[in-house]
Structures are given as C-alpha cells and as structure tokens.
Coordinates of C-alpha atoms in Angstrom, one line a residue:
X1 CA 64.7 50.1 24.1
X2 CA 63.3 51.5 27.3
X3 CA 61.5 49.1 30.1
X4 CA 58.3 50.7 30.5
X5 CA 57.9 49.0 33.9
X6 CA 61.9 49.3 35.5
X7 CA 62.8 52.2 33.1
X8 CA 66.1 50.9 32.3
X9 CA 67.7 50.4 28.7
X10 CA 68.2 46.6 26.8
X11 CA 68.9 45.6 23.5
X12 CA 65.3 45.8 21.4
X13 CA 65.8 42.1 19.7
X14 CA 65.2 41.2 23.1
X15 CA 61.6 39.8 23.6
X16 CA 61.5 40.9 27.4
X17 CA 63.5 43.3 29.9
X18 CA 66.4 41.5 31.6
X19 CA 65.8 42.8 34.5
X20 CA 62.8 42.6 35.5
X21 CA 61.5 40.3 33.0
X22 CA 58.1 42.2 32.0
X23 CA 57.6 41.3 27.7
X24 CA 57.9 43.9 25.2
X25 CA 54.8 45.1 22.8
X26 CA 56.4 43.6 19.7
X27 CA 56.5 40.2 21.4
X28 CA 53.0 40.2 22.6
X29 CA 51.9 40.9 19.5
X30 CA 54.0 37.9 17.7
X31 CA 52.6 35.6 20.8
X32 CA 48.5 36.8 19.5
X33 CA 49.4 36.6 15.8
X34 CA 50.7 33.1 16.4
X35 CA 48.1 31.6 18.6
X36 CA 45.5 33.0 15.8
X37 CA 47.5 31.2 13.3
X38 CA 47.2 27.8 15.4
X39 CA 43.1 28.6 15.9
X40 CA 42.5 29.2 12.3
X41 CA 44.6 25.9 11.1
X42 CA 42.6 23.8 13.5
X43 CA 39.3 25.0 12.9
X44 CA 40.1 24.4 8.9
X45 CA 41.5 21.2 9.9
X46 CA 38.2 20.2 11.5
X47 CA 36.2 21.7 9.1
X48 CA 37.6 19.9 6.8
X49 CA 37.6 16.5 8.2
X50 CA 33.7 16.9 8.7
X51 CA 33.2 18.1 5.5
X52 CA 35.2 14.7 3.9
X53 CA 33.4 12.2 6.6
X54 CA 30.3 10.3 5.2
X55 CA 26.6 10.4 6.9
X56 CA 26.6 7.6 9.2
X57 CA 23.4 8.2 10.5
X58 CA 19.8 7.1 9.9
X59 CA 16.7 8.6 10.3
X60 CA 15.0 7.7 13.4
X61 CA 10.8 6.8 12.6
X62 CA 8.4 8.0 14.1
X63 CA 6.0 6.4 16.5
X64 CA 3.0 5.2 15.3
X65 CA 0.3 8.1 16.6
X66 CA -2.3 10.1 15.4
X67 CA 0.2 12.4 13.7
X68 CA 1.4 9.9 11.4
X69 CA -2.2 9.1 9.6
X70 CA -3.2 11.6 6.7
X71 CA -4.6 14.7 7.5
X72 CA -8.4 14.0 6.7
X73 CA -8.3 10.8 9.1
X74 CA -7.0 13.2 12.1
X75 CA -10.0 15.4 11.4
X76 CA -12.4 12.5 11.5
X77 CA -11.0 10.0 14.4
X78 CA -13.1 9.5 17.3
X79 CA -11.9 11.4 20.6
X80 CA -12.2 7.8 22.1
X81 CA -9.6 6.4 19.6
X82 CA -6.4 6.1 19.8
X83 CA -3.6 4.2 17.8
X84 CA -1.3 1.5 19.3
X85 CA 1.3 3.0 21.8
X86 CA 4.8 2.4 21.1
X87 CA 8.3 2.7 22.9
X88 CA 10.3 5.4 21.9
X89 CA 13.7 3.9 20.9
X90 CA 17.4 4.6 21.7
X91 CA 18.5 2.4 19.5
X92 CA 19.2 3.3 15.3
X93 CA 16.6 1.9 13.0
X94 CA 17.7 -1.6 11.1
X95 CA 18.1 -1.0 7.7
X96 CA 18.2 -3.5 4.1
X97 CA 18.2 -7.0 4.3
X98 CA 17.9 -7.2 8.3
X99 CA 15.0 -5.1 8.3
X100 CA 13.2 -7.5 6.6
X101 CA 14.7 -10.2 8.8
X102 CA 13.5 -8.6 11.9
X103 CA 10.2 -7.5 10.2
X104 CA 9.5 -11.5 9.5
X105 CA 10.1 -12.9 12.8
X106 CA 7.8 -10.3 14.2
X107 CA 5.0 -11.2 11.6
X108 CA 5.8 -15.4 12.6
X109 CA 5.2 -14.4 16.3
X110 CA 2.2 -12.3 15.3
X111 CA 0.3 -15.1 13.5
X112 CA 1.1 -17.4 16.4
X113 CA -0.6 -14.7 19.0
X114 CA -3.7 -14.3 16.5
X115 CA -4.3 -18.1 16.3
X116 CA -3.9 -18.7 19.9
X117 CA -6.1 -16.1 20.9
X118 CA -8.9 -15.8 18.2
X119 CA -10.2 -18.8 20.2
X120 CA -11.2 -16.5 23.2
X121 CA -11.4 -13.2 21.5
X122 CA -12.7 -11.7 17.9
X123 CA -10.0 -9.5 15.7
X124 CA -10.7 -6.9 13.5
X125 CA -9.3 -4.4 11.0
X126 CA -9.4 -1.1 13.2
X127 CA -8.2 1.7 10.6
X128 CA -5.8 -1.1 9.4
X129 CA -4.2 -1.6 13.1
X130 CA -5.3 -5.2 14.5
X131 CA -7.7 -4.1 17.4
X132 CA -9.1 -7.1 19.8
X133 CA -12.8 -6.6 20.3
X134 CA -12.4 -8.3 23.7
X135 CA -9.9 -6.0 25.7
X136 CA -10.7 -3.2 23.4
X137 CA -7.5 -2.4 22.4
X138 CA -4.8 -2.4 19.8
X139 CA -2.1 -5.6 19.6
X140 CA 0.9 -4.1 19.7
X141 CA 4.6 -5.4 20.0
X142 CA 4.2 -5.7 23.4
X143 CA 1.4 -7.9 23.9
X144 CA 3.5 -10.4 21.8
X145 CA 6.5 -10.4 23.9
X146 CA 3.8 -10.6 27.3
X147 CA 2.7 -13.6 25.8
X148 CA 6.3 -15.2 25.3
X149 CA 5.8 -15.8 22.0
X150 CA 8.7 -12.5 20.9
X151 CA 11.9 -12.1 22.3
X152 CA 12.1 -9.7 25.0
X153 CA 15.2 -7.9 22.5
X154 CA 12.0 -6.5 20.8
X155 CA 10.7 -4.2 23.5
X156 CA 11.6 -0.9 21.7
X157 CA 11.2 -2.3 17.7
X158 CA 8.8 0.5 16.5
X159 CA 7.0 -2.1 14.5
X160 CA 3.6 -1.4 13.4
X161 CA 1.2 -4.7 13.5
X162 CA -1.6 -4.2 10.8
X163 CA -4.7 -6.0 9.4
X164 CA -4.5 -5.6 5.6
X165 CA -6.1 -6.5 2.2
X166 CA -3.5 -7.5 -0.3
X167 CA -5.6 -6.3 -2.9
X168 CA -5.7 -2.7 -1.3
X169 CA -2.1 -2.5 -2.1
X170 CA -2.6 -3.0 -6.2
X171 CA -2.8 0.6 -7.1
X172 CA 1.0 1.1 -5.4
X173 CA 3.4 0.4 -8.5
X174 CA 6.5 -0.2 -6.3
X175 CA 4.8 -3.1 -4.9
X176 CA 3.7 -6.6 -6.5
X177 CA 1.3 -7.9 -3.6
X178 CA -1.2 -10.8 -4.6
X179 CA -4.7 -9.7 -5.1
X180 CA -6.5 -11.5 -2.4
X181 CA -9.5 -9.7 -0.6
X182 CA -8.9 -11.1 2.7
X183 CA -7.5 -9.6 5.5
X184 CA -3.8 -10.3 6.2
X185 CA -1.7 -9.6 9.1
X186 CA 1.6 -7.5 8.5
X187 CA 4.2 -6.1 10.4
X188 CA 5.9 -2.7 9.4
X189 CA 8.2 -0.4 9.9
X190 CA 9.8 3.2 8.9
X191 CA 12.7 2.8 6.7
X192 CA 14.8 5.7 5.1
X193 CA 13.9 4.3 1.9
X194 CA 9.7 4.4 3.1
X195 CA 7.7 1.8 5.0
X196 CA 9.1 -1.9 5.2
X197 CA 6.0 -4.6 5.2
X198 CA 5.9 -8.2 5.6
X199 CA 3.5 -10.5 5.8
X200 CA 3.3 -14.4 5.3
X201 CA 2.5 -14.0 1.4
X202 CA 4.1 -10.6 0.5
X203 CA 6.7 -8.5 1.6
X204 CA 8.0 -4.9 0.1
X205 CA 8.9 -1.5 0.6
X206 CA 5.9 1.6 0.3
X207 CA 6.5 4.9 0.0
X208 CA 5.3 6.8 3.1
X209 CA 3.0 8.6 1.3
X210 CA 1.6 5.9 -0.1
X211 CA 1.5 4.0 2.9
X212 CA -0.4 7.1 4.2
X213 CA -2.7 6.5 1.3
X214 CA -3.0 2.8 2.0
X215 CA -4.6 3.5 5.9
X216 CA -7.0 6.1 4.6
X217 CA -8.9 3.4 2.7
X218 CA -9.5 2.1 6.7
X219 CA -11.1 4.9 8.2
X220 CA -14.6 3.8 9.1
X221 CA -16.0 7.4 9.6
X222 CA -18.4 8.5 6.7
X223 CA -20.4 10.9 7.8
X224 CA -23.3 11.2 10.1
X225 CA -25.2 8.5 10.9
X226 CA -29.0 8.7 10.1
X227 CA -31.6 6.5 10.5
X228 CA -34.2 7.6 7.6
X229 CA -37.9 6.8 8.2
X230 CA -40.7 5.8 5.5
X231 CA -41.1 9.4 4.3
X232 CA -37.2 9.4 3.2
X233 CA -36.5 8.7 -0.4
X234 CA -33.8 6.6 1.1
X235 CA -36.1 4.1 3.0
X236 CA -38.3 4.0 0.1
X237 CA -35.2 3.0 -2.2
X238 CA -33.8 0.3 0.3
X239 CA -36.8 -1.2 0.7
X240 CA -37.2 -1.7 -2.9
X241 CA -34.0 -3.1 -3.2
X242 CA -34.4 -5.8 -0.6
X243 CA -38.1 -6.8 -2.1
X244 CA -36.2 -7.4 -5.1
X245 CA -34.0 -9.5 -3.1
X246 CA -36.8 -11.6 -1.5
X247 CA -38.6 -11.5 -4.6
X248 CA -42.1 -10.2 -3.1
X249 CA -44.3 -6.7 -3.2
X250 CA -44.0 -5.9 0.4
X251 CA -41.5 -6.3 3.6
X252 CA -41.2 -4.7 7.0
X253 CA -38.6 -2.6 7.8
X254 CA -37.6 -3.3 11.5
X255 CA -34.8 -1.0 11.8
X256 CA -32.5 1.3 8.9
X257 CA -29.3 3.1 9.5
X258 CA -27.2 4.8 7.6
X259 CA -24.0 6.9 7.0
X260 CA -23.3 8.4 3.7
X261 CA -21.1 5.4 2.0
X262 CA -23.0 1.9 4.1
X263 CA -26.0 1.2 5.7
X264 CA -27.3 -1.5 7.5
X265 CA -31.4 -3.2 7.8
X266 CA -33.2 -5.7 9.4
X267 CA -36.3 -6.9 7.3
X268 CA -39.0 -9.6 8.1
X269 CA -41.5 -10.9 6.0
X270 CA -45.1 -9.8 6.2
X271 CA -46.8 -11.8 8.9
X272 CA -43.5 -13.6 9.5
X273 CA -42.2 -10.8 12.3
X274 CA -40.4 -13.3 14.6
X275 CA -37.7 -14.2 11.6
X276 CA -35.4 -11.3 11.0
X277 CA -32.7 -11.1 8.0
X278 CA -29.7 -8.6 8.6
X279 CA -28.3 -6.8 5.5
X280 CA -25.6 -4.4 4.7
X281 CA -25.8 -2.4 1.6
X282 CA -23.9 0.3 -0.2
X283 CA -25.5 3.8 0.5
X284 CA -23.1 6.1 -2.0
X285 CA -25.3 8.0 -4.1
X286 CA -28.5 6.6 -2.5
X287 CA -28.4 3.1 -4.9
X288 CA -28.4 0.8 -1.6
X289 CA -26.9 -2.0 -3.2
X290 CA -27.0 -5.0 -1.2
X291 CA -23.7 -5.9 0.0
X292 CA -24.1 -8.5 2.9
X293 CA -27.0 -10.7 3.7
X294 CA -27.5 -13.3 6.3
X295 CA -25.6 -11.1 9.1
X296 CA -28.0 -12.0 11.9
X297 CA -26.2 -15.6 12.0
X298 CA -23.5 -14.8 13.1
X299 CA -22.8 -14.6 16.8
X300 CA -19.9 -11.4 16.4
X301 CA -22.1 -9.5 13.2
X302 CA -19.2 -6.6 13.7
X303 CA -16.0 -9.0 13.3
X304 CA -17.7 -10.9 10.2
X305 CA -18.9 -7.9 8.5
X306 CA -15.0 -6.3 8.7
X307 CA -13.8 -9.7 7.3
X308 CA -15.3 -8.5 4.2
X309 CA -15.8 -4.0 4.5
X310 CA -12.8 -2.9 7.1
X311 CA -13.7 0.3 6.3
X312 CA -17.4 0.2 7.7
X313 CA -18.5 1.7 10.8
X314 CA -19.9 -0.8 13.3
X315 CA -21.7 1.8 15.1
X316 CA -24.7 1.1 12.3
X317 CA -25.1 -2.2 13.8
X318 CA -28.2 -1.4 16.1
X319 CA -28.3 -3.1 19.4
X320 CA -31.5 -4.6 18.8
X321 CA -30.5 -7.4 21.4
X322 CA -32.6 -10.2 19.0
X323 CA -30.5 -13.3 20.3
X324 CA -31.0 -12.3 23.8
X325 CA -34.6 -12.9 23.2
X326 CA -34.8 -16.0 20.9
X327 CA -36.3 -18.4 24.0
X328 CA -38.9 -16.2 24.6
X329 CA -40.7 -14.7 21.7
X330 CA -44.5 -14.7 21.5
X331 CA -46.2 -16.6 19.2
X332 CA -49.7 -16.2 20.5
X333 CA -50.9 -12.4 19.9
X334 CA -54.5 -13.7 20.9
X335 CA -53.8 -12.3 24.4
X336 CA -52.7 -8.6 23.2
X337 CA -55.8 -8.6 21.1
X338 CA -58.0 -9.8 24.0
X339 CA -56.6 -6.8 25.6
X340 CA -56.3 -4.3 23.8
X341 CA -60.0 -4.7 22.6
X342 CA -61.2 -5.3 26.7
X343 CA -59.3 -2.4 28.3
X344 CA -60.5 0.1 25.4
X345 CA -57.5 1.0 23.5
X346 CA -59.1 0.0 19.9
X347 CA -62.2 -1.8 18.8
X348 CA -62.9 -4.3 16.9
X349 CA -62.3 -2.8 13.6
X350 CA -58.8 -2.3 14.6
X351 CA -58.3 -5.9 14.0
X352 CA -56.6 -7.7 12.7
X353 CA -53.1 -6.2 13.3
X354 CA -50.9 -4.9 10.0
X355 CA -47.8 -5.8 11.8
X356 CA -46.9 -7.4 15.3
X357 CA -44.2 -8.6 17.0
X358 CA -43.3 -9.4 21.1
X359 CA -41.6 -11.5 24.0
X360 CA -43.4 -13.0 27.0
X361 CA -43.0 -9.1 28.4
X362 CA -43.4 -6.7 25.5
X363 CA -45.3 -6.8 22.6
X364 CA -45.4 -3.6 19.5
X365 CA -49.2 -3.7 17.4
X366 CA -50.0 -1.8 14.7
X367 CA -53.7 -1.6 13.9
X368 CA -55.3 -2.2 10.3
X369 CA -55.9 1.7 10.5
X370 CA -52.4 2.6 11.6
X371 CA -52.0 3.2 15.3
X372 CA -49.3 1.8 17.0
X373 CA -49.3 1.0 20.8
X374 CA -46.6 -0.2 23.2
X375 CA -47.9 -2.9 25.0
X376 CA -45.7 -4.2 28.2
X377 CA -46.5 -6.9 31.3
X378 CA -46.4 -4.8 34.5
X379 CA -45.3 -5.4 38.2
X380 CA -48.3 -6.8 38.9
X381 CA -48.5 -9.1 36.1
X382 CA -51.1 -7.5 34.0
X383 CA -50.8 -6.5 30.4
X384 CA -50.9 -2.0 30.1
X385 CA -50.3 -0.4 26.8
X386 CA -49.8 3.0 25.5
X387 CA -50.1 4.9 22.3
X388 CA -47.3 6.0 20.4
X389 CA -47.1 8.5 17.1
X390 CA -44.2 7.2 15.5
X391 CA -41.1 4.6 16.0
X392 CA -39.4 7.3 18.0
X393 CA -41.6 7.6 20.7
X394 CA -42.1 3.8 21.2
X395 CA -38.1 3.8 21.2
X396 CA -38.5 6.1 24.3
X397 CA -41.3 4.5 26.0
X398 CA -39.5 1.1 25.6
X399 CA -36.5 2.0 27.3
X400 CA -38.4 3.7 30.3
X401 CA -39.2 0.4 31.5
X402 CA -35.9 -1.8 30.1
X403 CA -32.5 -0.2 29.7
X404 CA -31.4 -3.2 27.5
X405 CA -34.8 -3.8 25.7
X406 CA -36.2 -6.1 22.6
X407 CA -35.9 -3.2 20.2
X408 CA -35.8 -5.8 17.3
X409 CA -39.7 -5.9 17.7
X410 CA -40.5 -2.3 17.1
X411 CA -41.4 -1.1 13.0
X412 CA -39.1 1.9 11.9
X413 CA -41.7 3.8 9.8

C-alpha cells in the first residue's frame, strides 16, 4: 500500500504508515463503524432502562385561583374577588394515608383559629372559602401559622380551608358525609386520586370534578339585582306572601330587593312604622317564599343569613342604617303636621297621614291623597320639606343632605 502523505510503500494489514505515522482509509473507517456501534448500544441501553423504571412522580396541584373554579363561576365572580393566595410549592404532594394525616392537623388548628377569633370577628361561607368579614379576606394557611397555632413546616401545604354543608356533599356517591345543614370547616387538598377533605365529622376523597361541582352550589351571584316597585307583579306577590305571614289585609313595604333566585324585605305594620321585620324569601319563579324572618335582630344580618343560604348575595341586604337610629326615632308626628299644614305644603284634607315614619332630623309623610314629601330639620333648626314623585327621588333628596342617612323610613312604592 502507498502512503498518501510520505509516498512510500508498507504492508496494507498495517493500520498506519510506519513512517510517518498518518492512518490508512480502511482503519478510519473501522475507528467510525466502531464508535457508532458503542453510541447505538448505549442509547438502547438507556432506552431501555427508562422504559423498565416505574413513575415515581406525582402530580403537583394546582393553586387554589380563579382557574380552578368551574367555568360559569369565572364568568360571574366579582372583579373585586379574589380566592385565597397560596404558596407555590417545591416540595411533592403527600399522598394516602399521610395525606389525610397532614389534612387533620390542619383542620385541628383551623377550628382552634375560628374559635379564638369569632369572638372579635364574624366568619362566613364566601363561595365555600372561609372569608373574615372583619379584615375582609380569605383565612388561609398562612394566617394559621401567623397565629402560632400551625407549625411553621406548613408554609407551602397547598391546603384549601373551606366553609361547607355536609349535606351539600350527598349527591357525590364516592362519599358518605352526614347530612347536617350546618356549615363545617374543612381543609383540602389535590390528590392524584381527586381532592382529599377532612373535617371534624367527615373525611374522604372527591373527584375534582365533582369537587368543582360542589363550590358551584356557593356562588352567590344570581343575576341582577332589582328592586321592583308596587307596579311590579313581583312586589305585589311578596307582599301577599308576607300578609299571609302576619295574618292581616295590608303591610308597608319599606324597602324590596331582589336577584333572580333570593330576595330580601323589610315590612312594618300599618300605623306601626317605627317596628320593622326583615325577611328573606325565595325569588325562583316569582313564588317569594319566605325563607328567613326575624333578620333585623341580629347585629351581623349578613353572617346569620349565610349560616343558613351560603349561596345568597349579601349585597340585597340594604343599608337602611335602622340600628343606628333606634335612640332617636320620632314618635310625635304632631309637629310635621303642624308644619306642613302652616308652611303650605298640604291642607287640611291631606290629613291624616297614610303612612309616616322619622328621627329627631328627618321625617317621610304620605298624605291620605297620596303625595309624599321629604321633610328634614335645617341648619337653622327649622323644619323645610319637599315634594317627591316616587321612592326614588326621596332616595336622592335624602342623601343630598346625609351621606349615611335613615333610609329605613322611606316607603318603596
């Protein structure tokens, strides 16, 4: 063979010229065909070792956000809402028995946080998330370990911290939850298997979309919000409902809201306008069913009325501000009369009033021939007044001279 490089002769089962050393073809070739030969066995070695190695690995869950409520809820939440932030973890997801394990002692330290601060502050079931009224906020993991009452070890648990009805759950067949209708605090958490929930009564695994079902039943959105007047076959069918409740011909309707599932009234007797009752009452369909009564007891209305419908919307509840006013409601209308008559606004045939209500500064009349007047004590002391044409306008007028007025004393007509 001829050295292409030195052109001198050697033996051609050498692998390389002898004298100067440069490699022949043949042997490059057998160098590339062998180091092929040693790629191909180790990528079919690896291939084959990944092929024979089990899944190790868990599915990380997702953080509790908007995204993970059903579609229909994402169309309908407020722009001010927003659901409980959580830590994104580093760490893989528990999984079987210590899931539950971890899920308990989160639920212990919950209760503990809810009884320690429900002294100060007033819980509620916020599209099944506990939400404190006070700071107006979710509770999250967090706020338990601020409070020292949760390991610090918890920090990045994704570890949802919900206000539920047992008896919400009784349509799921994988789960055998007690049928109670009160509201019970549970702590959860994405599993490969679906969502892990514990509670002090109940515990159980929910498939994710039925756990998607489950929050839906919590949204509190239900349409537009209305508040019908007497010419609205709704008025007319709520008011009938709540005479039949107070077993008389007539009441006054103070104020009536509604969305298109609840709806809430105040009411007073005829000639009784200082005493209001509060109601809430199924709207679907236009029945009006009474649901609640007795609302205007209670200092937090919004708090008690979730205890029993966490799926209402508490902006029906009017902010009538009727407490605030209690210590100084008139009870002597002698001196709108008087006035009214003296300054010109009606005569004598005017009286006496259909309806009328009022504090030691404002005072609503409606005449025995229908006109309603604002009446209001001025700067100088004296009593002015003013006509209106419907509930609306007095609405108006009233919070011209009050930005936080006695609403509770107009009549919705």
């Amino acid at each position: 063979m001829i050295c292409k490089k030195c052109k001198t002769a050697y033996n051609e089962k050498s692998h390389s010229c002898p004298y100067c050393g440069k490699y022949s073809a043949k042997s490059g070739r057998l160098k590339i065909i062998a180091g092929s030969f040693c790629f191909v066995s180790i990528v079919l070695f690896c291939g084959l070792y990944i092929y024979e190695k089990p899944n190790l690995s868990l599915r990380v869950p997702a953080p509790v956000s908007s995204t993970s409520l059903p579609d229909e809820d994402q169309e309908e939440m407020p722009d001010s809402d927003t659901l409980p932030p959580e830590t994104v973890s580093t760490e893989k997801p528990r999984s079987g028995q210590d899931n539950f394990a971890m899920l308990n002692e989160i639920c212990v330290s919950l209760n503990s946080y809810f009884d320690k601060f429900s002294v100060y502050t007033n819980f509620i079931s916020k599209r099944g998330y506990l939400f404190d009224m006070t700071s107006s906020d979710y509770v999250t993991v967090g706020k338990l370990i601020d409070t020292g009452l949760l390991a610090s070890s918890y920090k990045s648990a994704q570890v949802y911290l919900l206000f539920l009805r047992p008896s919400d759950f009784s349509e799921f067949k994988e789960l055998k939850f007690s049928d109670s209708k009160q509201l019970e605090l549970f702590a959860a958490c994405e599993t490969t298997d679906g969502v892990a929930l514990v509670s002090q009564n109940n515990a159980g695994l929910l498939y994710r979309e039925n756990y998607n079902s489950l929050i839906a039943k919590y949204n509190f959105i239900h349409g537009a919000i209305e508040t019908p007047i007497a010419s609205d076959e709704r008025y007319t069918t709520a008011k009938q409902a709540l005479c039949g409740y107070f077993n008389v011909d007539d009441i006054d309707i103070r104020y009536f809201s509604c969305d298109e599932k609840y709806s809430v009234v105040y009411a007073s007797h005829k000639n009784e306008s200082n005493m209001l009752y509060m109601f809430v009452l199924n709207s679907l369909e236009n029945k009006f069913e009474i649901l609640l009564n007795n609302i205007e007891q209670y200092t937090s209305m919004q708090s008690e009325i979730n205890k029993k419908i966490p799926d209402f919307n508490p902006e029906l509840i009017p902010q009538l501000n009727y407490a605030k006013y209690q210590s100084v409601m008139m009870t002597d209308y002698g001196v709108i009369e008087d006035f009214l008559v003296a300054d010109g606004y009606i005569t004598e045939s005017g009286l006496p009033f259909s309806y009328i209500c009022g504090t030691n500064k404002f005072a609503f009349a409606k005449t025995a021939s229908g006109d309603l007047f604002l009446c209001w004590l001025n700067s100088a002391g004296k009593w002015t007044a003013k006509y209106c044409s419907d509930y609306k306008e007095a609405v108006v007028i009233l919070r011209l001279h009050d930005p936080n007025p006695p609403l509770f004393i107009l009549l919705q007509e």
